[in-house]
Amino acid sequence: MAATIRRRHGTGFDLVMIAPALALFGLFIVWPAVQALVTSLHAEPTRGGGFVGVANYRDMASDPVFWIAMKNNVLFILCNLVFQVGVGTVFAALIDQGIRRGSTVIRTIIFAPLVIAPVAIGVIWAMLLEPNFGLVRQTFNATGLPFPRQGLLGNPDLAFASIVAVGAWNYIGFMMTIMLAAMQGIPRDLYEAARLDGSSPLQTFWNITLPGVRGALILCALIVVVGSFKTFELVYVLTRGGPGNTTQVLGTYIVEAAFQLFRPNYAAGMSVVVLVVAILFGSLQVWSGRRA
Amino acid sequence: MADVDIRNLSKDYGAARVLHGVDLSIADGEFVALVGPSGCGKSTTLRMVAGLESVSDGTIAIGGAVVNEVEPADRGIAMVFQSYALYPHMSVAGNMGYALKVAGRPRDEIRTRVAEAARILDLEALLDRRPADLSGGQRQRVAMGRAIVRRPKVFLFDEPLSNLDAKLRTQMRTEIKRIHRQVGATTVYVTHDQVEAMTLADRIVIMRDGRLEQVGTPEDVFDRPASAFVAAFIGSPPMNLAAGRLEAGGVRLDGGATVPLNLPARGLADAVGRRVLFGLRPNDIAPEGHGMDAAEPWEIEATVSAAEPLGGETLVFFPMGEGGDWIGRMLKPRALRLGETIVLRFDLARAHVFDAETGARLGGATHEDRTINQGGRP
Amino acid sequence: MRTTFIATTTAALLAAGVAGAQTTITFQDQGPEREPFNEEAIRLFEEANPDIDVEYAWQANEPYKTGIKVMMESNDPPDVYFVWAGSFANDIADTGVVSEISDSETRGDAWTRGASKGIVDQFRHNDGLYGVPAEIYTKTMWKNDAFFDDNGLEVPETLDELRTLCGRIREVDPLMVPISFGASESWTINHYLTILFQRHVPIETALADYQLQAPADELFTHPGYEKALEDFVSLIDAQCFNDGINSVTPEVGRTMFATELAAMNFCGSWCPPMFDDQGFAGRYSMFPFPRIEGAEGDQDGVLVGAVGYQVSEASDEREAALKFVSHLLSPEMAALRARMIGRIPSNNAALEDGDLAPMAAALLDMATSAPVSVPPLNTIVETSVSDVILKSGQDLVAGTITPAEFMDRVRAQARDAASRG
C-alpha cells in the first residue's frame, strides 16, 4: 500500500503528508530545545546575561548537587525497574495463574492508585508518613516496632527508599495491568503443554510466560526508564529533594536552580543534559525494537 | 504394561455433570478413537486421562496404577494439542527437548533423543527453525515429535488434524498411523471426524451427552450400529432412516410403502406393532446393474429429487417415507433429470431396525458390542 | 506541581457606569492571610479611582516563592507584587524586571508619609529604590502559660536553662513536646540559625560575611558560627524537639503548640492570629529567645525582617500601579492592616492605641527596643550561600553532617560566590 502511494505520488507527497506533524514537532519540541541550549550558553540574567560558552556545563561537572541528582536518577531507574516492572510482573503472573477467587477485586485495588494524580499521591503519603501522628507511626507504635527518630522522609537513609516505595505503590498496578493483558494473550494450552512436559511453575514462568510477554516487558521498562529520569512531582511533594539534598533528582534540582537559586540559564543547561540522556535511551529503545 | 483402565469416570462442573460414569479399557498398544459431536465429553475424558482436568468420581489407571492424583508429567503420557501448543520463542529442537531439559537430563541425551525423533518425523532439516517459520503440517509433526521424545507409554491426541487442509489431513493420517506402528504406544485419539476415526483406530468409542454410545471396531460400528445415533453419526453420507411401524409383513413407513422384512428371521416377531426407525446405508441402495450384490433385493420406483455427481459415482436423492430424502448410489453414473423415475434396488439383508423411542437396535443380524475387554488387534 | 489558590476581586460592577477608558492593574500577593485586608483596601481604592480596576490574586507561602519568579520571567508579569526585603527582592531587581521608584519617593507619594527610613532602605539596591515596605515581622519564643504554671516551670533566660527545661518537660509529661518544630520547609531551621548566629557572632562581622564583603579567605571564619551550630544540635540532643523535624511541616509545628501538644514554639509575629484561630487565644505568652553566656554576639538581639511590594518594569500602567501602592501603604491603610489582619505595619508612626492587637504591640515594642536586629539569613545572605545554609540545615538535623562540615560547605560556597561575584 505504502509502496503504491509512493510510486504514484513521489517523495513530495510524503513530505506533504508528514508536514503537519513535523511542524508541530518543530514548534513544540525542537524550537524549545534549541532555545534551552542557547539559554544554557549564556550567563544568568543577574550577571549580565552575556555569552559564556560551556561555562554552565563546567559548573555542572563540579556541582556536587548535580551529581547527587544524577546518581539518584540512575538509582531511581534501577529501583523502579525492580519494584514497578519486576513486582508488577510477578503480581500479574500470580493473578494470571494462581488466584481464582477475587482476582477482580485485587486488580482493582492494585490499579486504583494509578487514577490518582502523583501530587495527590504525594500529599496522601506525606500525611501517612507524618512522623508524629501519621498512620505509619501509629502502626509502628501499636506493634511496638521502633520508629526512626527523624521519621521516614526526614531520615536521609530512608527518605529515598520511601519515595521508591510510594512510587511503586502508585505504578505497580499500571505495570501489572499491562503485563497481565500481555500474559492473557498467551494461549492456555501452552501452559498445559508445559505442565505435561513436567515444567515447574517457576520454570514455566521463566521459559513460557516471560518470553511470551517480552514486548510488553520492554514497553514497561521504557516507560519506567523515561518516567524515572524525568521524575519530579513525587519527590517534590514528599521531600523537596531533602533532607538536605539527599533525595534531589534532576527534575527537582532544575526547578530549584531556576526559581530558588535564580539561575535559570544553569537550569536550562541541566535540562539539555536530561534531553540528551532521554534521546539516548529513546534511540536505544528504537534500536532494540528493530532488532526484535 | 501400559493399558488404560477407566472406571466409572465422572466429571462435574459445579452442579452440572458432563460425564456420567464412563467405563473403558484400552489395551497396551491399542489405538482407540473417541468420537462424537461437540460437547459429548470426548475431550473432557481425554484431558482427565492427561491430568489436565480433575476427576470428580471414578478412577483412571495407567499400567495398572491409579493416577487420579498423579501430576500430568508423571503419568507417562504425552499429548498433541489441536493448536499444537508449540512454544513460539523456542526452536524446533528446543520445543522437542523442553521436557527433557526441565527434567534435568544431560545435554547429550537430549540431543540424541531429539535427533532420533526428528529422524522418525523427517524434521532434521528444521531443528533450528522457530514455529512461526513452519507450515501447518510441519508444526503438526513437531508437536508429535515433542510427544515422541518423552517416550510416553500413552499418546493422547486432541483433534490433532482439524487445523489442516483436507489434503494435508489425509497425508498426516497416514503419518500418524505409521508412527503408531513404529512407536507402538497405546494411543487415545479424540476427533469429531468419523473418517479419521474409522481409518486410524483399532476401536472406536462413540460418545453422546457424556455417555458411551457404542464401543467397537470400525466394522462393528459401521455394520452393526448399536443405536440410530451411531448409525447416523458413522458413515458418509450417513445411514438413511425413516419412521414407521412394524407389521407382520415388514415395516410400514409413515405416509407410504411397506418394506417387506422377514420379522421372525430377524428375531423381531414379538415386536409387531412397535414404532421403529427403518435404516439402510446409501451403499445398499443402487439401480440394478450397478455392481451391488443384493442378498435380499427389493425394488422401488423412485423419483429423482436431486443428484450429486462425485466423479466415480453419483449420489441419488429421492423421497422415502416422511422423513425427507434418502440417498442411493449409482456406480456407473449417467446424466439424471430431476423428476425422472428410476428403479432402485434395496439390499434388505443389510437393513437396520431401531426402536423409535429409545433409538436402540432391534432384532438380530447384529451383536451389540459393549464388551469392555476386547483386545487390540496386532 | 503547586496548588494555586486564586481569589479575584472584580470591580466590574462598580465600574460599569463610568464612561471613559478603564485601566486595569494586576496585583499578586502571598496569601491567604492578607485577603480580607486587601479586598477592603482595593474596594476603597476603586471607589476613589473609578477609572482603575485592580485584579487581585494570591498564592500560598511556599508556592509563591517560586511562582512569583516564574511570573516575573513571563511576558505578562503582575503590575504590583509582594516580596521579602533583602536578597529575594534584590535578585528579582537584578534581572531588570523591577521598576525603580525613587521618583515616587521624591514627589512624596502617600506611602512616604511617616515611613521609617531604615525600613525603606531595605529596599534600596545598587543606588536605586526597588520597592515599598508594607510590614515588619519578628520572631520570638512562645509558651503555654497553663502548662508552665501548673508544673512550676520557669521561663528560661539562658540556653543552658532552656536545655534543662526540655529535660524537665519530658519528665513531667512524656507526651508533651518541649518545642514543636517543623522543618520540611527549611526556612524554619534558617530562623533558628539566624538568631543563634546573631548571639554568637558580632553583627559587623556577620553582615560582612552575609553580603560577601569581607575578604574571600576570611568569609564565615568566625568561630561563633560553628558554636551556634553546636548549640542548635545540642537542643536536638536535649530532646527539645518533636520527632521527624525534617518531615514535619511548619503548619503542623504551629498547630502542635496551639493544640497543647507542645509547651513552646519559636514563631513569628504572624503566628498569634493563627494560634488564636485554633482556639488558643489568651492562653499563651511570648518570651525572648534565651541569651547564651559567653557568646560574642549581642545577647538581646532580635530577628526582624520586612516585606513589601515591587512594581513591574514591564507595567503598562506604571502611574496607576504607583497610585495603588501608595494607597495600599498609606498611614491610613496601615492602621486598617493592623486592625484587620493583626500584622505589624512598617509604617507604624501614625498608629493609634488599639489599632495593634496587644500581642502585636508587644512584638513591635520588642523589635524597636532591641539594640541589634537582623533579618532572616535567607533574605540577607547571598543566594547561593543561603541555599547551602538552607540545605545543610536539614542535614544537620538528620545528623549526617557535623557543624564543622556545615561551615566547610558554607565557606567553600562563599569563596566560590565571591570569586564569581
PDB file of C-alpha atoms in Angstrom, chain A residues 58-240:
ATOM      1  CA  ARG A  58      31.655  23.220  33.547  1.00  0.00           C
ATOM      2  CA  ASP A  59      29.856  24.405  36.683  1.00  0.00           C
ATOM      3  CA  MET A  60      27.631  21.372  36.436  1.00  0.00           C
ATOM      4  CA  ALA A  61      30.571  18.992  36.325  1.00  0.00           C
ATOM      5  CA  SER A  62      31.896  20.443  39.577  1.00  0.00           C
ATOM      6  CA  ASP A  63      28.497  20.855  41.236  1.00  0.00           C
ATOM      7  CA  PRO A  64      28.137  18.092  43.842  1.00  0.00           C
ATOM      8  CA  VAL A  65      24.352  18.519  43.947  1.00  0.00           C
ATOM      9  CA  PHE A  66      24.102  17.899  40.204  1.00  0.00           C
ATOM     10  CA  TRP A  67      25.928  14.612  40.676  1.00  0.00           C
ATOM     11  CA  ILE A  68      23.776  13.663  43.650  1.00  0.00           C
ATOM     12  CA  ALA A  69      20.734  14.287  41.476  1.00  0.00           C
ATOM     13  CA  MET A  70      22.218  12.301  38.584  1.00  0.00           C
ATOM     14  CA  LYS A  71      23.120   9.395  40.862  1.00  0.00           C
ATOM     15  CA  ASN A  72      19.654   9.454  42.414  1.00  0.00           C
ATOM     16  CA  ASN A  73      18.060   9.417  38.973  1.00  0.00           C
ATOM     17  CA  VAL A  74      20.044   6.338  37.982  1.00  0.00           C
ATOM     18  CA  LEU A  75      19.250   4.637  41.296  1.00  0.00           C
ATOM     19  CA  PHE A  76      15.640   5.604  40.846  1.00  0.00           C
ATOM     20  CA  ILE A  77      15.556   3.946  37.427  1.00  0.00           C
ATOM     21  CA  LEU A  78      17.092   0.735  38.766  1.00  0.00           C
ATOM     22  CA  CYS A  79      14.824   0.585  41.821  1.00  0.00           C
ATOM     23  CA  ASN A  80      11.733   1.335  39.767  1.00  0.00           C
ATOM     24  CA  LEU A  81      12.636  -1.341  37.243  1.00  0.00           C
ATOM     25  CA  VAL A  82      12.829  -3.863  40.053  1.00  0.00           C
ATOM     26  CA  PHE A  83       9.889  -2.705  42.130  1.00  0.00           C
ATOM     27  CA  GLN A  84       7.481  -1.476  39.479  1.00  0.00           C
ATOM     28  CA  VAL A  85       8.151  -3.670  36.465  1.00  0.00           C
ATOM     29  CA  GLY A  86       9.529  -6.648  38.378  1.00  0.00           C
ATOM     30  CA  VAL A  87       6.960  -6.818  41.131  1.00  0.00           C
ATOM     31  CA  GLY A  88       4.195  -5.779  38.724  1.00  0.00           C
ATOM     32  CA  THR A  89       5.097  -8.715  36.504  1.00  0.00           C
ATOM     33  CA  VAL A  90       5.135 -11.124  39.412  1.00  0.00           C
ATOM     34  CA  PHE A  91       1.738  -9.855  40.595  1.00  0.00           C
ATOM     35  CA  ALA A  92       0.402 -10.214  37.060  1.00  0.00           C
ATOM     36  CA  ALA A  93       1.678 -13.779  36.874  1.00  0.00           C
ATOM     37  CA  LEU A  94       0.087 -14.635  40.222  1.00  0.00           C
ATOM     38  CA  ILE A  95      -3.260 -13.259  39.142  1.00  0.00           C
ATOM     39  CA  ASP A  96      -2.956 -14.793  35.676  1.00  0.00           C
ATOM     40  CA  GLN A  97      -2.141 -18.252  37.010  1.00  0.00           C
ATOM     41  CA  GLY A  98      -2.936 -18.761  40.601  1.00  0.00           C
ATOM     42  CA  ILE A  99      -5.696 -16.698  42.060  1.00  0.00           C
ATOM     43  CA  ARG A 100      -9.179 -17.771  41.066  1.00  0.00           C
ATOM     44  CA  ARG A 101     -11.304 -16.050  43.667  1.00  0.00           C
ATOM     45  CA  GLY A 102     -11.441 -12.271  43.984  1.00  0.00           C
ATOM     46  CA  SER A 103      -8.876 -11.519  41.320  1.00  0.00           C
ATOM     47  CA  THR A 104     -11.030  -8.666  40.007  1.00  0.00           C
ATOM     48  CA  VAL A 105     -11.121  -7.104  43.451  1.00  0.00           C
ATOM     49  CA  ILE A 106      -7.364  -7.489  43.853  1.00  0.00           C
ATOM     50  CA  ARG A 107      -6.772  -5.986  40.430  1.00  0.00           C
ATOM     51  CA  THR A 108      -8.982  -3.016  41.192  1.00  0.00           C
ATOM     52  CA  ILE A 109      -7.232  -2.383  44.497  1.00  0.00           C
ATOM     53  CA  ILE A 110      -3.785  -2.563  42.961  1.00  0.00           C
ATOM     54  CA  PHE A 111      -4.797  -0.489  39.953  1.00  0.00           C
ATOM     55  CA  ALA A 112      -6.660   2.213  41.905  1.00  0.00           C
ATOM     56  CA  PRO A 113      -3.646   4.377  42.873  1.00  0.00           C
ATOM     57  CA  LEU A 114      -2.927   4.969  39.199  1.00  0.00           C
ATOM     58  CA  VAL A 115      -6.011   7.113  38.747  1.00  0.00           C
ATOM     59  CA  ILE A 116      -4.803   9.463  41.485  1.00  0.00           C
ATOM     60  CA  ALA A 117      -2.561  12.329  40.393  1.00  0.00           C
ATOM     61  CA  PRO A 118       1.052  11.930  41.589  1.00  0.00           C
ATOM     62  CA  VAL A 119       0.791  15.183  43.519  1.00  0.00           C
ATOM     63  CA  ALA A 120      -2.223  13.874  45.402  1.00  0.00           C
ATOM     64  CA  ILE A 121      -0.382  10.600  45.986  1.00  0.00           C
ATOM     65  CA  GLY A 122       2.469  12.598  47.461  1.00  0.00           C
ATOM     66  CA  VAL A 123       0.172  14.573  49.718  1.00  0.00           C
ATOM     67  CA  ILE A 124      -1.620  11.439  50.904  1.00  0.00           C
ATOM     68  CA  TRP A 125       1.642   9.682  51.699  1.00  0.00           C
ATOM     69  CA  ALA A 126       3.166  12.743  53.306  1.00  0.00           C
ATOM     70  CA  MET A 127       0.215  12.579  55.705  1.00  0.00           C
ATOM     71  CA  LEU A 128       0.504   8.824  56.246  1.00  0.00           C
ATOM     72  CA  LEU A 129       4.242   9.187  56.875  1.00  0.00           C
ATOM     73  CA  GLU A 130       3.935  12.238  59.133  1.00  0.00           C
ATOM     74  CA  PRO A 131       6.485  11.378  61.822  1.00  0.00           C
ATOM     75  CA  ASN A 132       4.478  12.286  64.943  1.00  0.00           C
ATOM     76  CA  PHE A 133       0.855  11.469  64.157  1.00  0.00           C
ATOM     77  CA  GLY A 134       0.829   9.678  60.785  1.00  0.00           C
ATOM     78  CA  LEU A 135      -0.761   6.285  60.349  1.00  0.00           C
ATOM     79  CA  VAL A 136       2.606   4.654  59.751  1.00  0.00           C
ATOM     80  CA  ARG A 137       3.943   5.997  63.047  1.00  0.00           C
ATOM     81  CA  GLN A 138       0.807   4.805  64.829  1.00  0.00           C
ATOM     82  CA  THR A 139       1.192   1.369  63.277  1.00  0.00           C
ATOM     83  CA  PHE A 140       4.799   1.196  64.424  1.00  0.00           C
ATOM     84  CA  ASN A 141       3.758   2.246  67.927  1.00  0.00           C
ATOM     85  CA  ALA A 142       0.876  -0.199  68.055  1.00  0.00           C
ATOM     86  CA  THR A 143       3.101  -3.101  67.067  1.00  0.00           C
ATOM     87  CA  GLY A 144       5.917  -1.982  69.352  1.00  0.00           C
ATOM     88  CA  LEU A 145       8.385  -1.501  66.499  1.00  0.00           C
ATOM     89  CA  PRO A 146      10.933   1.273  66.948  1.00  0.00           C
ATOM     90  CA  PHE A 147      10.180   4.267  64.717  1.00  0.00           C
ATOM     91  CA  PRO A 148      13.150   6.154  63.259  1.00  0.00           C
ATOM     92  CA  ARG A 149      13.713   9.360  65.169  1.00  0.00           C
ATOM     93  CA  GLN A 150      13.608  11.595  62.108  1.00  0.00           C
ATOM     94  CA  GLY A 151      10.672   9.748  60.577  1.00  0.00           C
ATOM     95  CA  LEU A 152      10.917   8.074  57.196  1.00  0.00           C
ATOM     96  CA  LEU A 153      11.029  11.113  54.938  1.00  0.00           C
ATOM     97  CA  GLY A 154      13.270  13.062  57.320  1.00  0.00           C
ATOM     98  CA  ASN A 155      15.890  10.340  57.518  1.00  0.00           C
ATOM     99  CA  PRO A 156      18.489  10.558  54.742  1.00  0.00           C
ATOM    100  CA  ASP A 157      18.824   6.769  54.587  1.00  0.00           C
ATOM    101  CA  LEU A 158      15.115   6.057  54.478  1.00  0.00           C
ATOM    102  CA  ALA A 159      13.745   9.014  52.513  1.00  0.00           C
ATOM    103  CA  PHE A 160      14.847   7.685  49.138  1.00  0.00           C
ATOM    104  CA  ALA A 161      13.547   4.203  49.899  1.00  0.00           C
ATOM    105  CA  SER A 162      10.253   5.745  50.975  1.00  0.00           C
ATOM    106  CA  ILE A 163       9.924   7.633  47.699  1.00  0.00           C
ATOM    107  CA  VAL A 164      10.667   4.432  45.776  1.00  0.00           C
ATOM    108  CA  ALA A 165       8.052   2.601  47.830  1.00  0.00           C
ATOM    109  CA  VAL A 166       5.386   5.236  47.245  1.00  0.00           C
ATOM    110  CA  GLY A 167       6.251   5.314  43.540  1.00  0.00           C
ATOM    111  CA  ALA A 168       5.911   1.551  43.402  1.00  0.00           C
ATOM    112  CA  TRP A 169       2.575   1.738  45.198  1.00  0.00           C
ATOM    113  CA  ASN A 170       1.497   4.248  42.571  1.00  0.00           C
ATOM    114  CA  TYR A 171       2.620   2.433  39.449  1.00  0.00           C
ATOM    115  CA  ILE A 172       2.699  -1.317  40.188  1.00  0.00           C
ATOM    116  CA  GLY A 173      -0.956  -1.517  39.195  1.00  0.00           C
ATOM    117  CA  PHE A 174      -0.255   0.051  35.837  1.00  0.00           C
ATOM    118  CA  MET A 175       2.670  -2.250  35.103  1.00  0.00           C
ATOM    119  CA  MET A 176       0.665  -5.206  36.370  1.00  0.00           C
ATOM    120  CA  THR A 177      -2.232  -4.348  34.091  1.00  0.00           C
ATOM    121  CA  ILE A 178      -0.049  -4.106  31.001  1.00  0.00           C
ATOM    122  CA  MET A 179       1.745  -7.334  31.883  1.00  0.00           C
ATOM    123  CA  LEU A 180      -1.486  -9.101  32.745  1.00  0.00           C
ATOM    124  CA  ALA A 181      -3.004  -8.141  29.404  1.00  0.00           C
ATOM    125  CA  ALA A 182       0.095  -9.489  27.668  1.00  0.00           C
ATOM    126  CA  MET A 183       0.028 -12.689  29.732  1.00  0.00           C
ATOM    127  CA  GLN A 184      -3.601 -13.299  28.965  1.00  0.00           C
ATOM    128  CA  GLY A 185      -2.652 -13.228  25.309  1.00  0.00           C
ATOM    129  CA  ILE A 186      -0.548 -16.360  25.851  1.00  0.00           C
ATOM    130  CA  PRO A 187      -2.609 -19.396  24.792  1.00  0.00           C
ATOM    131  CA  ARG A 188      -3.672 -21.516  27.760  1.00  0.00           C
ATOM    132  CA  ASP A 189      -2.646 -24.743  26.062  1.00  0.00           C
ATOM    133  CA  LEU A 190       0.980 -23.619  26.105  1.00  0.00           C
ATOM    134  CA  TYR A 191       0.763 -23.814  29.878  1.00  0.00           C
ATOM    135  CA  GLU A 192      -0.921 -27.203  29.642  1.00  0.00           C
ATOM    136  CA  ALA A 193       1.783 -28.430  27.293  1.00  0.00           C
ATOM    137  CA  ALA A 194       4.411 -27.171  29.726  1.00  0.00           C
ATOM    138  CA  ARG A 195       2.643 -28.923  32.583  1.00  0.00           C
ATOM    139  CA  LEU A 196       2.661 -32.159  30.629  1.00  0.00           C
ATOM    140  CA  ASP A 197       6.337 -31.597  29.921  1.00  0.00           C
ATOM    141  CA  GLY A 198       6.942 -31.512  33.674  1.00  0.00           C
ATOM    142  CA  SER A 199       7.766 -27.820  33.846  1.00  0.00           C
ATOM    143  CA  SER A 200       7.524 -26.426  37.400  1.00  0.00           C
ATOM    144  CA  PRO A 201       5.555 -23.198  37.932  1.00  0.00           C
ATOM    145  CA  LEU A 202       8.823 -21.274  38.211  1.00  0.00           C
ATOM    146  CA  GLN A 203      10.278 -22.900  35.088  1.00  0.00           C
ATOM    147  CA  THR A 204       7.036 -22.186  33.248  1.00  0.00           C
ATOM    148  CA  PHE A 205       7.125 -18.525  34.321  1.00  0.00           C
ATOM    149  CA  TRP A 206      10.719 -18.238  33.181  1.00  0.00           C
ATOM    150  CA  ASN A 207      10.502 -20.248  29.950  1.00  0.00           C
ATOM    151  CA  ILE A 208       6.951 -19.681  28.743  1.00  0.00           C
ATOM    152  CA  THR A 209       5.459 -16.576  30.368  1.00  0.00           C
ATOM    153  CA  LEU A 210       8.400 -14.195  30.279  1.00  0.00           C
ATOM    154  CA  PRO A 211       9.415 -14.826  26.645  1.00  0.00           C
ATOM    155  CA  GLY A 212       5.747 -14.547  25.740  1.00  0.00           C
ATOM    156  CA  VAL A 213       5.466 -11.058  27.187  1.00  0.00           C
ATOM    157  CA  ARG A 214       8.844  -9.781  26.048  1.00  0.00           C
ATOM    158  CA  GLY A 215       7.343  -6.910  24.045  1.00  0.00           C
ATOM    159  CA  ALA A 216       5.216  -5.697  26.941  1.00  0.00           C
ATOM    160  CA  LEU A 217       8.187  -6.036  29.264  1.00  0.00           C
ATOM    161  CA  ILE A 218      10.320  -3.807  27.061  1.00  0.00           C
ATOM    162  CA  LEU A 219       7.476  -1.308  26.839  1.00  0.00           C
ATOM    163  CA  CYS A 220       7.109  -1.201  30.623  1.00  0.00           C
ATOM    164  CA  ALA A 221      10.845  -0.869  31.096  1.00  0.00           C
ATOM    165  CA  LEU A 222      10.968   2.052  28.686  1.00  0.00           C
ATOM    166  CA  ILE A 223       8.077   3.776  30.427  1.00  0.00           C
ATOM    167  CA  VAL A 224       9.853   3.340  33.750  1.00  0.00           C
ATOM    168  CA  VAL A 225      13.256   4.453  32.499  1.00  0.00           C
ATOM    169  CA  VAL A 226      11.983   7.612  30.861  1.00  0.00           C
ATOM    170  CA  GLY A 227       9.469   8.288  33.649  1.00  0.00           C
ATOM    171  CA  SER A 228      12.093   7.829  36.355  1.00  0.00           C
ATOM    172  CA  PHE A 229      14.561  10.012  34.556  1.00  0.00           C
ATOM    173  CA  LYS A 230      12.201  12.955  34.376  1.00  0.00           C
ATOM    174  CA  THR A 231      10.546  12.252  37.727  1.00  0.00           C
ATOM    175  CA  PHE A 232       9.555  15.327  39.670  1.00  0.00           C
ATOM    176  CA  GLU A 233       6.183  15.535  41.397  1.00  0.00           C
ATOM    177  CA  LEU A 234       6.530  12.709  43.877  1.00  0.00           C
ATOM    178  CA  VAL A 235       9.948  13.813  45.082  1.00  0.00           C
ATOM    179  CA  TYR A 236       8.931  17.455  45.189  1.00  0.00           C
ATOM    180  CA  VAL A 237       5.837  16.817  47.255  1.00  0.00           C
ATOM    181  CA  LEU A 238       7.356  14.216  49.597  1.00  0.00           C
ATOM    182  CA  THR A 239      10.795  15.651  50.371  1.00  0.00           C
ATOM    183  CA  ARG A 240      11.567  18.590  48.086  1.00  0.00           C
TER     184      ARG A 240
END
